[in-house]
XYZ file of C-alpha atoms in Angstrom:
758
model
C 39.578 202.012 56.792
C 38.728 203.155 53.343
C 40.772 205.487 51.322
C 39.539 209.144 51.589
C 38.652 208.904 47.727
C 36.668 205.794 48.309
C 39.235 203.387 46.882
C 40.623 200.499 48.867
C 44.087 201.144 50.308
C 47.003 199.005 49.048
C 48.419 197.124 51.948
C 52.057 197.669 52.907
C 54.472 195.478 50.777
C 56.449 192.637 52.186
C 53.648 190.910 54.310
C 53.275 187.943 51.942
C 56.896 187.515 51.086
C 57.900 187.240 54.724
C 55.798 184.279 55.635
C 52.423 185.761 56.241
C 50.576 183.855 53.575
C 48.318 181.065 54.957
C 47.322 177.910 53.010
C 44.144 177.908 51.019
C 42.960 174.740 52.651
C 42.896 173.246 56.246
C 41.652 176.499 57.850
C 40.630 176.206 61.547
C 37.098 175.347 62.434
C 36.351 178.567 64.440
C 38.860 181.147 63.264
C 38.960 184.543 65.039
C 36.968 187.200 63.133
C 39.478 189.861 61.760
C 39.270 193.021 63.881
C 39.782 195.504 60.986
C 39.168 195.686 57.154
C 42.943 195.405 56.543
C 43.216 192.386 58.751
C 40.813 190.677 56.136
C 43.704 190.909 53.699
C 46.352 189.210 55.986
C 47.629 185.938 54.747
C 46.578 186.328 51.031
C 49.210 185.789 48.514
C 49.828 188.772 45.889
C 47.387 187.560 43.335
C 44.638 186.632 45.888
C 45.108 190.194 47.357
C 44.619 191.681 43.975
C 41.365 189.878 43.673
C 40.285 191.195 47.141
C 41.182 194.826 46.134
C 39.504 194.758 42.698
C 36.237 195.865 43.932
C 34.957 198.042 40.978
C 34.225 197.232 37.394
C 34.147 193.748 35.635
C 36.608 191.274 37.157
C 37.576 187.855 35.804
C 39.608 185.470 38.130
C 41.190 182.469 36.323
C 41.842 180.176 39.266
C 43.455 176.826 38.948
C 42.759 173.901 41.034
C 43.841 174.296 44.655
C 44.824 177.935 44.274
C 42.490 179.347 47.007
C 39.640 180.740 44.658
C 36.862 180.620 47.320
C 39.304 182.206 49.751
C 40.028 185.038 47.300
C 36.463 185.798 46.485
C 35.130 185.664 50.083
C 37.933 187.862 51.273
C 37.152 190.204 48.441
C 33.488 190.400 49.543
C 34.342 190.612 53.148
C 36.886 193.391 52.646
C 34.437 195.436 50.563
C 31.868 195.060 53.285
C 34.087 195.649 56.182
C 35.623 198.772 54.537
C 32.300 200.275 53.867
C 32.704 200.007 50.098
C 30.042 197.317 49.542
C 26.726 197.202 51.376
C 26.105 193.474 52.263
C 22.523 193.510 51.303
C 23.399 194.593 47.815
C 25.798 191.742 47.124
C 24.620 188.439 45.671
C 27.240 185.608 45.293
C 26.022 182.595 43.277
C 27.526 179.227 42.768
C 26.345 175.748 41.736
C 25.763 173.504 44.628
C 24.128 173.976 48.092
C 27.413 172.745 49.704
C 29.486 175.415 47.957
C 26.990 178.108 48.801
C 27.038 176.937 52.435
C 30.772 176.983 52.496
C 30.739 180.539 51.111
C 28.252 181.752 53.711
C 30.179 180.156 56.476
C 33.514 181.802 55.362
C 31.825 185.254 55.117
C 30.386 184.866 58.640
C 33.873 183.962 59.798
C 35.265 187.167 58.204
C 32.479 189.393 59.749
C 30.513 189.848 56.487
C 27.104 189.015 57.569
C 24.039 189.858 55.461
C 25.543 188.901 52.023
C 23.426 186.573 49.988
C 25.270 183.439 48.833
C 23.098 181.024 46.914
C 22.818 178.675 43.960
C 21.394 180.022 40.870
C 18.241 177.998 41.441
C 17.919 179.139 44.984
C 18.271 182.737 44.184
C 15.921 182.579 41.326
C 13.340 180.722 43.285
C 13.200 183.290 46.099
C 12.793 186.021 43.490
C 10.075 184.064 41.658
C 8.133 183.335 45.006
C 8.254 187.123 45.760
C 7.372 188.487 42.359
C 4.878 185.848 41.065
C 1.794 187.410 42.738
C 2.546 190.703 41.191
C 3.784 189.458 37.680
C 1.224 186.648 37.132
C -1.237 186.551 40.143
C -2.162 183.825 42.460
C 0.072 181.283 43.998
C 3.355 179.946 42.408
C 2.759 176.530 41.093
C 4.086 173.633 43.125
C 7.777 172.763 42.610
C 8.353 169.257 41.318
C 11.232 167.996 43.458
C 11.879 164.976 41.191
C 10.778 164.821 37.581
C 11.566 161.172 36.975
C 8.053 159.851 37.762
C 6.511 162.404 35.552
C 8.855 161.657 32.679
C 8.008 157.956 32.988
C 4.327 158.857 32.809
C 4.967 160.974 29.793
C 6.716 158.039 28.116
C 3.881 155.708 28.812
C 1.454 158.043 27.224
C 3.517 158.015 24.091
C 3.587 154.283 24.284
C 7.288 154.283 24.703
C 8.756 151.748 27.194
C 11.794 152.935 29.109
C 13.762 150.900 31.590
C 15.328 152.438 34.602
C 18.496 153.523 32.748
C 16.706 154.849 29.849
C 14.190 156.782 32.008
C 17.297 158.528 33.715
C 18.862 159.320 30.413
C 15.477 160.745 29.020
C 15.273 162.969 31.979
C 18.816 164.214 31.605
C 18.036 165.096 27.978
C 14.957 167.049 29.002
C 17.047 169.006 31.388
C 19.729 169.646 28.734
C 17.090 170.847 26.300
C 15.666 173.330 28.913
C 19.019 174.774 30.062
C 19.984 175.250 26.454
C 16.529 176.964 25.905
C 15.530 174.281 23.405
C 11.730 173.733 22.867
C 10.447 170.145 22.153
C 9.885 171.125 18.380
C 13.514 172.050 18.058
C 15.103 169.236 20.035
C 16.004 166.975 17.340
C 17.668 169.657 15.291
C 19.567 170.989 18.409
C 20.926 167.397 18.971
C 22.443 167.385 15.421
C 23.803 170.883 15.690
C 25.508 170.132 19.107
C 26.889 166.771 17.884
C 25.169 165.267 20.853
C 24.690 161.380 21.106
C 21.041 161.058 22.142
C 20.372 158.032 24.273
C 17.637 157.135 21.885
C 15.725 158.270 18.774
C 15.576 162.111 19.118
C 12.035 162.173 17.612
C 10.868 159.941 20.396
C 12.771 161.963 23.037
C 11.079 165.151 21.650
C 7.740 163.540 21.949
C 8.323 162.514 25.573
C 9.638 166.074 26.350
C 6.497 167.743 24.851
C 4.129 165.253 26.769
C 6.079 165.946 29.998
C 5.533 169.705 29.533
C 1.927 169.172 28.924
C 1.544 167.035 32.071
C 3.140 169.790 34.108
C 0.798 172.377 32.746
C -2.215 170.127 33.414
C -1.107 169.595 37.086
C 0.047 173.086 37.759
C 3.633 172.137 38.628
C 6.981 173.519 37.605
C 10.528 171.859 37.664
C 13.824 173.344 38.597
C 14.668 174.494 35.134
C 11.307 176.247 34.782
C 12.361 178.357 37.942
C 15.224 179.873 35.857
C 13.020 180.069 32.711
C 10.045 181.770 34.402
C 12.311 184.228 36.181
C 14.049 185.160 32.935
C 10.605 185.733 31.306
C 9.461 187.985 34.044
C 12.494 190.180 34.104
C 12.343 190.420 30.280
C 8.676 191.350 30.202
C 8.361 193.450 33.297
C 10.856 196.425 33.431
C 9.553 197.514 36.842
C 10.498 194.077 38.299
C 13.882 193.970 36.593
C 14.564 197.502 38.133
C 13.486 196.340 41.556
C 15.792 193.368 41.371
C 18.615 195.523 40.136
C 18.075 198.135 42.731
C 18.336 195.388 45.375
C 21.442 193.624 44.079
C 24.099 195.864 42.665
C 27.367 193.730 43.057
C 27.479 190.168 41.705
C 30.049 187.424 42.157
C 29.813 184.075 40.149
C 31.779 181.094 41.291
C 32.571 178.227 38.970
C 31.767 180.375 36.016
C 33.033 177.778 33.569
C 29.911 175.780 34.474
C 27.108 178.241 33.586
C 24.604 177.185 30.993
C 23.147 179.447 28.362
C 19.978 179.863 30.583
C 21.988 180.717 33.673
C 23.929 183.184 31.595
C 20.752 184.830 30.359
C 19.452 185.134 33.883
C 22.660 186.768 35.125
C 22.636 189.205 32.241
C 19.132 190.336 33.335
C 20.250 190.624 36.992
C 23.188 192.826 36.109
C 21.593 194.917 33.276
C 23.755 197.608 31.963
C 26.136 197.821 34.869
C 29.560 196.191 35.188
C 29.950 195.403 38.893
C 30.386 191.701 38.163
C 33.152 189.264 39.351
C 33.443 185.823 37.842
C 35.723 183.068 38.955
C 36.440 179.873 37.075
C 38.938 177.479 35.351
C 38.206 176.260 31.768
C 40.413 173.255 32.515
C 37.766 172.019 34.932
C 34.818 172.223 32.529
C 33.308 168.662 32.928
C 29.511 169.157 32.817
C 28.986 170.136 29.177
C 26.387 167.165 29.030
C 24.280 169.285 31.335
C 24.460 172.450 29.122
C 27.593 174.019 30.865
C 29.905 175.680 28.589
C 33.323 177.510 29.400
C 32.624 180.072 26.450
C 31.275 182.614 28.770
C 34.431 182.413 30.892
C 36.823 182.523 27.844
C 34.968 185.349 26.147
C 34.579 187.373 29.275
C 37.288 189.916 28.209
C 35.572 190.237 24.797
C 32.231 191.186 26.350
C 34.006 193.284 28.858
C 37.098 194.981 27.318
C 37.859 196.971 30.496
C 37.890 193.907 32.674
C 40.543 193.218 35.218
C 41.839 189.732 34.828
C 43.776 187.903 37.662
C 45.283 184.530 37.353
C 45.723 182.313 40.360
C 48.230 179.575 39.763
C 49.864 179.014 43.223
C 48.542 175.712 44.240
C 48.332 175.198 48.056
C 46.706 171.864 47.864
C 48.982 169.389 46.114
C 52.560 168.505 46.213
C 54.888 169.390 43.372
C 54.768 165.711 42.234
C 50.889 165.819 41.952
C 51.049 169.152 40.218
C 53.658 168.194 37.801
C 51.547 165.201 36.595
C 48.357 167.559 36.436
C 50.276 170.067 34.363
C 51.711 167.328 32.102
C 48.312 166.035 31.451
C 47.004 169.360 30.401
C 50.075 170.079 28.315
C 48.745 167.472 25.751
C 45.289 168.973 25.581
C 43.732 170.653 22.408
C 40.952 173.026 21.914
C 39.978 176.393 22.980
C 39.916 175.508 26.763
C 43.480 174.078 26.432
C 44.553 177.402 24.943
C 43.763 179.059 28.082
C 45.102 176.450 30.528
C 46.861 177.550 33.702
C 50.265 176.153 34.600
C 49.993 175.377 38.281
C 52.976 176.047 40.690
C 52.861 173.954 43.871
C 53.594 175.832 47.088
C 53.986 172.666 49.136
C 57.033 170.473 50.206
C 57.871 167.457 48.103
C 56.007 164.413 48.554
C 55.928 160.840 47.084
C 55.795 160.296 43.319
C 52.364 159.196 41.922
C 52.195 155.374 41.812
C 51.108 153.699 38.475
C 49.925 150.086 38.651
C 48.738 147.615 36.092
C 46.650 144.658 37.290
C 45.584 141.479 35.535
C 41.898 141.865 36.351
C 39.415 144.116 38.209
C 39.001 142.066 41.357
C 42.794 142.105 41.857
C 42.822 145.765 41.235
C 40.158 146.365 43.869
C 41.836 143.925 46.451
C 45.282 145.590 46.050
C 43.781 148.979 46.323
C 42.036 148.055 49.507
C 45.183 146.612 51.026
C 47.105 149.732 50.140
C 44.301 151.826 51.839
C 44.380 149.622 54.766
C 48.223 150.283 55.012
C 47.791 153.996 54.780
C 45.255 154.097 57.624
C 47.700 151.978 59.691
C 50.310 154.579 58.929
C 48.098 157.353 60.310
C 46.142 158.595 57.341
C 42.500 159.006 58.519
C 40.021 156.975 56.441
C 37.995 160.170 55.819
C 41.112 161.578 54.076
C 41.255 158.831 51.496
C 39.080 158.516 48.309
C 38.578 155.895 45.450
C 37.468 157.756 42.404
C 36.137 156.006 39.236
C 34.568 156.954 35.872
C 31.012 155.607 36.333
C 29.127 154.625 39.435
C 28.832 150.958 38.362
C 32.545 150.561 39.150
C 32.041 151.007 42.817
C 30.523 147.587 43.698
C 33.876 145.730 43.484
C 35.474 148.415 45.642
C 32.844 148.301 48.131
C 33.241 144.617 48.595
C 37.116 144.724 48.712
C 37.076 147.416 51.288
C 34.456 145.584 53.480
C 36.538 142.410 53.258
C 39.586 144.412 54.424
C 37.594 145.813 57.376
C 37.880 149.385 55.926
C 34.873 151.744 56.492
C 33.673 153.567 53.439
C 30.900 155.925 52.237
C 29.347 156.374 48.807
C 29.323 159.918 47.623
C 26.740 160.901 44.833
C 24.256 158.594 46.118
C 21.002 159.535 47.832
C 21.282 162.664 49.964
C 22.074 161.897 53.495
C 18.933 163.510 55.117
C 16.748 161.885 52.413
C 17.847 158.181 53.259
C 15.070 156.184 54.867
C 17.137 155.154 57.912
C 18.079 158.846 58.578
C 14.365 159.900 58.436
C 13.420 157.015 60.777
C 16.171 157.925 63.111
C 15.007 161.520 63.160
C 11.510 160.589 63.980
C 12.760 158.257 66.883
C 14.960 161.064 68.277
C 12.219 163.657 67.973
C 9.884 161.332 69.902
C 12.393 160.624 72.525
C 13.021 164.367 73.024
C 9.335 165.038 73.462
C 8.987 162.238 75.984
C 11.993 163.384 77.973
C 12.341 161.537 81.254
C 9.141 159.465 80.624
C 10.987 157.320 78.053
C 12.244 154.092 79.532
C 14.488 153.728 76.755
C 16.661 156.575 78.176
C 16.887 155.125 81.504
C 20.515 154.982 82.705
C 21.574 157.227 79.679
C 23.315 160.048 81.657
C 24.576 162.260 78.730
C 23.334 163.299 75.224
C 25.524 160.854 73.357
C 24.341 157.879 75.433
C 20.752 158.925 74.851
C 21.315 158.913 71.145
C 23.105 155.517 71.129
C 20.123 154.139 73.082
C 17.506 155.408 70.708
C 19.540 154.543 67.577
C 20.205 150.974 68.871
C 16.402 150.279 68.239
C 17.039 151.267 64.583
C 20.034 148.958 63.790
C 23.011 150.834 65.296
C 25.600 148.682 67.103
C 28.850 149.341 68.835
C 30.544 147.259 65.893
C 29.896 147.485 62.282
C 28.209 144.567 60.489
C 30.353 142.377 58.349
C 30.301 142.741 54.556
C 28.896 145.383 52.280
C 25.516 146.295 50.933
C 22.424 147.822 52.354
C 22.877 146.712 56.022
C 26.344 148.257 56.012
C 25.081 151.442 54.403
C 22.380 151.704 56.958
C 24.842 151.271 59.911
C 27.182 153.861 58.490
C 24.302 156.435 58.315
C 23.337 155.826 62.005
C 27.038 155.824 63.137
C 27.387 159.257 61.545
C 24.411 160.478 63.589
C 26.054 158.950 66.819
C 29.332 160.765 66.063
C 27.487 164.042 65.294
C 25.784 163.769 68.695
C 29.210 163.063 70.423
C 30.715 166.136 68.697
C 27.703 168.357 69.505
C 27.909 167.478 73.138
C 31.689 168.192 73.239
C 31.128 171.650 71.662
C 28.179 172.433 73.834
C 28.396 170.682 77.280
C 25.026 169.966 78.857
C 23.155 170.087 75.458
C 19.735 168.434 75.530
C 18.080 165.920 72.994
C 15.949 168.700 72.031
C 18.731 170.904 71.089
C 20.332 168.123 68.963
C 16.972 167.571 67.126
C 16.899 171.246 66.393
C 20.477 171.031 64.954
C 19.607 168.025 62.863
C 16.536 170.036 61.362
C 18.775 172.952 60.505
C 21.279 170.688 58.892
C 18.667 168.961 56.972
C 17.266 172.255 55.687
C 20.702 173.265 54.623
C 21.744 169.869 53.326
C 24.745 170.053 55.712
C 25.353 166.376 56.163
C 27.530 165.037 59.039
C 30.806 163.498 58.054
C 30.788 159.685 57.580
C 34.180 158.523 58.784
C 35.233 156.205 56.007
C 36.914 155.961 52.720
C 35.144 157.959 50.089
C 33.924 156.116 46.964
C 32.803 158.437 44.252
C 32.700 159.090 40.553
C 35.019 161.744 39.213
C 32.102 164.032 38.513
C 30.837 163.795 42.170
C 34.373 164.521 43.390
C 34.576 167.959 41.881
C 35.248 170.651 44.550
C 36.537 168.181 47.012
C 40.025 166.939 48.090
C 41.745 164.304 50.190
C 45.112 163.402 51.420
C 45.236 160.201 49.372
C 43.360 159.529 46.049
C 43.165 156.281 44.116
C 42.139 156.820 40.499
C 41.092 153.342 39.354
C 39.867 151.654 36.179
C 41.977 153.972 33.908
C 41.483 151.991 30.713
C 40.570 152.959 27.060
C 36.845 152.767 26.842
C 36.382 153.926 30.412
C 38.870 156.911 30.380
C 37.976 158.326 27.939
C 34.543 156.798 28.034
C 33.630 154.678 24.922
C 30.915 157.065 23.827
C 33.146 160.051 23.726
C 33.650 160.243 19.862
C 34.268 163.833 19.100
C 37.546 165.681 19.701
C 35.776 167.950 22.198
C 34.140 164.931 24.056
C 37.585 163.346 24.285
C 39.098 166.545 25.631
C 36.377 166.853 28.225
C 37.320 163.298 29.425
C 40.858 164.625 29.779
C 39.745 167.477 31.837
C 37.744 164.865 33.952
C 40.902 163.056 34.683
C 42.749 166.297 35.593
C 39.986 167.016 38.128
C 40.591 163.638 39.649
C 44.373 164.215 39.883
C 44.041 167.625 41.415
C 41.847 166.207 44.204
C 44.960 164.673 45.786
C 47.032 166.584 48.431
C 49.974 164.045 48.829
C 49.330 160.422 47.873
C 48.249 159.672 44.341
C 47.679 156.308 42.795
C 46.611 155.568 39.087
C 45.705 152.013 38.134
C 44.072 149.844 35.477
C 43.283 146.227 34.785
C 43.902 144.300 31.560
C 40.839 142.136 31.813
C 37.405 142.373 33.713
C 37.679 139.104 35.457
C 40.330 136.550 36.564
C 41.436 134.365 33.648
C 39.836 136.707 31.100
C 41.610 137.863 27.936
C 43.971 140.758 28.637
C 42.442 142.926 25.803
C 42.461 146.166 27.775
C 45.033 148.889 27.767
C 45.858 151.966 29.847
C 44.232 155.214 28.923
C 46.025 157.286 26.323
C 45.801 160.223 28.524
C 48.911 158.717 30.466
C 51.009 158.271 27.432
C 54.181 160.114 27.908
C 53.539 160.686 31.608
C 53.766 157.331 33.123
C 57.069 155.416 33.125
C 57.648 153.377 30.123
C 54.954 154.947 27.870
C 57.038 156.859 25.662
C 57.340 160.641 25.281
C 54.592 162.954 24.183
C 55.477 166.481 23.284
C 54.159 169.209 25.465
C 52.258 172.177 23.828
C 52.232 175.631 25.049
C 49.101 177.340 26.347
C 48.353 180.908 26.673
C 47.382 180.653 30.292
C 50.775 180.925 31.422
C 51.610 181.989 34.956
C 49.738 183.980 37.618
C 49.456 187.667 37.463
C 47.090 190.698 36.976
C 45.926 192.329 33.790
C 43.961 195.498 34.537
C 41.920 195.962 31.488
C 41.124 199.468 29.968
C 37.903 199.861 28.051
C 38.323 200.604 24.351
C 35.776 201.990 22.011
C 35.524 201.442 18.202
C 37.077 204.808 17.660
C 40.232 204.387 19.746
C 40.674 200.611 19.425
C 44.286 199.793 18.464
C 44.774 198.437 14.864
C 45.368 194.810 14.534
C 48.929 195.234 13.464
C 49.918 197.174 16.575
C 52.302 195.345 18.631
C 51.049 194.431 22.197
C 53.151 195.431 25.289
C 55.400 192.554 26.028
C 54.220 190.478 29.071
C 56.668 189.434 31.779
C 58.078 186.110 31.097
C 57.651 183.632 33.922
C 59.362 180.370 34.675
C 56.887 177.671 33.779
C 58.037 175.551 36.725
C 58.115 177.894 39.692
C 56.423 181.036 38.351
C 59.327 183.490 39.091
C 59.532 186.422 36.620
C 62.688 185.810 34.221
C 65.069 188.442 33.310
C 68.130 186.472 32.074
C 68.022 186.121 28.260
C 69.099 182.447 28.454
C 66.471 181.663 31.120
C 63.787 183.434 29.016
C 64.576 181.236 25.969
C 64.129 178.088 28.232
C 61.000 179.547 29.894
C 62.438 178.401 33.226
C 65.018 179.017 35.800
C 68.408 177.455 35.238
C 68.063 175.522 38.489
C 64.451 174.423 37.933
C 63.977 170.825 36.835
C 64.089 170.112 33.058
C 61.617 167.918 31.271
C 63.878 167.809 28.131
C 63.834 164.792 25.852
C 67.540 163.933 25.970
C 67.333 161.769 22.815
C 65.656 164.488 20.937
C 68.334 167.063 22.062
C 71.140 164.854 20.908
C 69.444 164.422 17.349
C 68.849 168.134 17.132
C 72.513 168.896 18.269
C 73.850 166.487 15.525
C 71.403 167.875 12.954
C 72.749 171.574 13.891
C 76.301 170.577 13.354
C 75.629 169.212 10.020
C 73.661 172.338 8.960
C 76.394 174.743 10.179
C 79.085 172.662 8.318
C 77.069 173.025 5.089
C 76.275 176.681 5.536
C 79.970 177.377 6.514
C 78.804 179.090 9.670
C 79.265 178.570 13.402
C 76.810 176.184 15.155
C 75.051 179.108 17.137
C 74.131 180.776 13.747
C 71.612 177.935 13.244
C 70.291 177.766 16.764
C 71.870 178.512 20.103
C 72.336 175.813 22.733
C 69.416 177.450 24.851
C 67.175 177.371 21.932
C 67.942 173.590 21.118
C 67.190 172.820 24.755
C 63.895 174.782 24.676
C 62.958 172.865 21.490
C 63.737 169.562 23.069
C 61.705 170.452 26.232
C 58.636 171.738 24.255
C 58.803 169.023 21.548
C 56.742 171.170 19.089
C 54.460 169.375 16.596
C 53.251 172.393 14.498
C 54.729 175.477 13.015
C 52.637 177.614 15.442
C 54.192 175.784 18.406
C 57.831 176.043 17.068
C 57.721 179.761 16.118
C 56.903 180.933 19.503
C 59.992 179.287 21.051
C 62.488 182.082 21.770
C 65.324 182.088 19.255
C 63.249 180.588 16.370
C 61.098 183.279 14.753
C 59.569 183.484 11.275
C 63.016 183.670 9.531
C 64.382 180.465 11.050
C 61.136 178.856 10.883
C 61.151 179.327 7.028
C 64.821 177.973 6.763
C 64.817 175.097 9.278
C 61.188 174.483 10.492
C 60.512 171.540 8.285
C 63.649 169.603 9.385
C 63.085 170.526 13.067
C 59.476 169.504 13.066
C 60.452 166.242 11.374
C 63.122 165.401 13.901
C 60.692 166.259 16.849
C 58.213 163.792 15.096
C 60.963 161.010 15.145
C 61.629 161.045 11.379
C 65.076 161.109 9.811
C 66.036 164.057 7.620
C 68.764 164.521 5.072
C 71.959 166.568 5.490
C 71.095 168.993 2.469
C 71.483 172.610 3.400
C 68.132 174.360 3.488
C 67.408 177.050 0.763
C 67.588 180.524 2.140
C 64.027 181.817 1.371
C 64.732 185.360 2.737
C 63.940 188.105 0.153
C 66.852 190.427 -0.562
């Protein structure tokens, strides 16, 4: 029940620590609806619980991969609704994919919070546009252009510019980027230069195609998906009455995957929220991998600047992956640079130990694919379901060799990121056939002898290419069979859940799934690009083709583009729960010149690749920072010291109180990643310095400080000075020598000059 003052009650302490927490993944299919508001909070860890209880004012949730962010925000909404603090009809939760929105709606329903709107940005904006268009503009809303490729092709032809299939796709993507960054055709060329963007062809030509495309849309009275957002922004800006109507309807906003918002989506969100502050955003800057579409983490990273009073909660307890997988993910990000890297989160695995990641170098790509297929076959034989295994690669063209290898090994697979399931020709044909059989009922001779629903479906789909055994090989025939087999399994599951269900009921279920893009599971190994794998997870993940030129991709030229490639690999690593394999091939084909090399991102992480120093990020461990709004009049001067934050172990996340442990930034018994060779060199250098100065060794640096330096391997003065026991004074005296030793250089034995002023 709500607190008498209207504030959410704090749950009794001790629940989480005594085993009440439940994992963020692998929830049951039909969980029991919590019987009280407080029961909604059961099983949340301390940080997730803080998210659920932070129901007022701006809230920013920095959530690492596998830390249960969707769980936290859905429980937050559900608790607010169940406790009577939030009215469900006034809550709008937005995310980026129909799948994510559907998952959010499903979880809210399971928690007893019906009536909450959970939609994508485009879906929410389209509903509003359809409702307000007659009032704001008059007449009917122009027809929505489902696919813009054909119109872009026509625009290029009118400009007498020939585009092949790949160039057409690239031109379409450029138009989408221009629109979400609110760039008009006349400004496109300049915007490309400013953004340091590699245009797929002459920007002047693309601007001409873009302008002609927009004119064709106007001539034919159609709009595209980006127009939905642009038009809604225009209406809310121009019509104060409509803006107030929307703000009266929706008073509480939640935005998932906030690191992926584009400038256009942020503008729409600002207009939805108005001058209020009931906004909760959730994201992870380290998972920003869609900048080519206009996404930017700046809105997430600058949230506290825009909302000085915001509550910030960090989720770092990883319930998805084993400590071995998490250690690699953390190590990868420890080498990152840039603004997003400065806010990285150090994940702490909550799972039992698992196998170490496997690194494999192959002579050529076919050997890599065949070996991967054999290892997958062995995993399936050992009990790992095929549907819990994924092969992830950088670009879709890499899939072909793995499709063939898996087919040759007799392993079923599915392609993700290809055509939507319900848009496939064979699925549409199957739906038509099933609908016809349902209408005919007992008059269809095809159903003679088919006593149950599953048998009826098998009989109907057998006329469309389904057989009891899959066809040999890969390609279109196998893809068609996999689609039909998924429908057969769906019918079997549907009948098991609803005994006595009819073919008519199944057709209705298929229609509902098609409308929601809720595709059935294809029981096979997933083949997907790293971008398409975002938001998913598997028991076993094979990251393949990890060579320079592919990871990072060859056209990643700027530092920021390379860093986004690093984040893309991070996303791939964190998709794995238990088994993780990373591989690369030295040549493309057998007998080819071995001119390739493994990605630079694994240097210092994989065995035999040397040591790369870690850099500290400001993301740190999990926790809560309840912001307090400050005006210009009472803002603290820049020189004022900030309250010291708790020091947490960078391995397990425990708060440290021992001075020695605080210097190491880890518990004494937590594993060390210290560079032993570097430690010995620092130890010898310290002894020489102490002798020259005539002082005990510890007056130079203590043992703990030496160990901390050998673990951090700083490369700049900024990274060295923040290590406990260094500080500005010792940085001035010893910093040059220490950084040189860390860089592998030899330094002299001359005593440093004491530069302190007396």
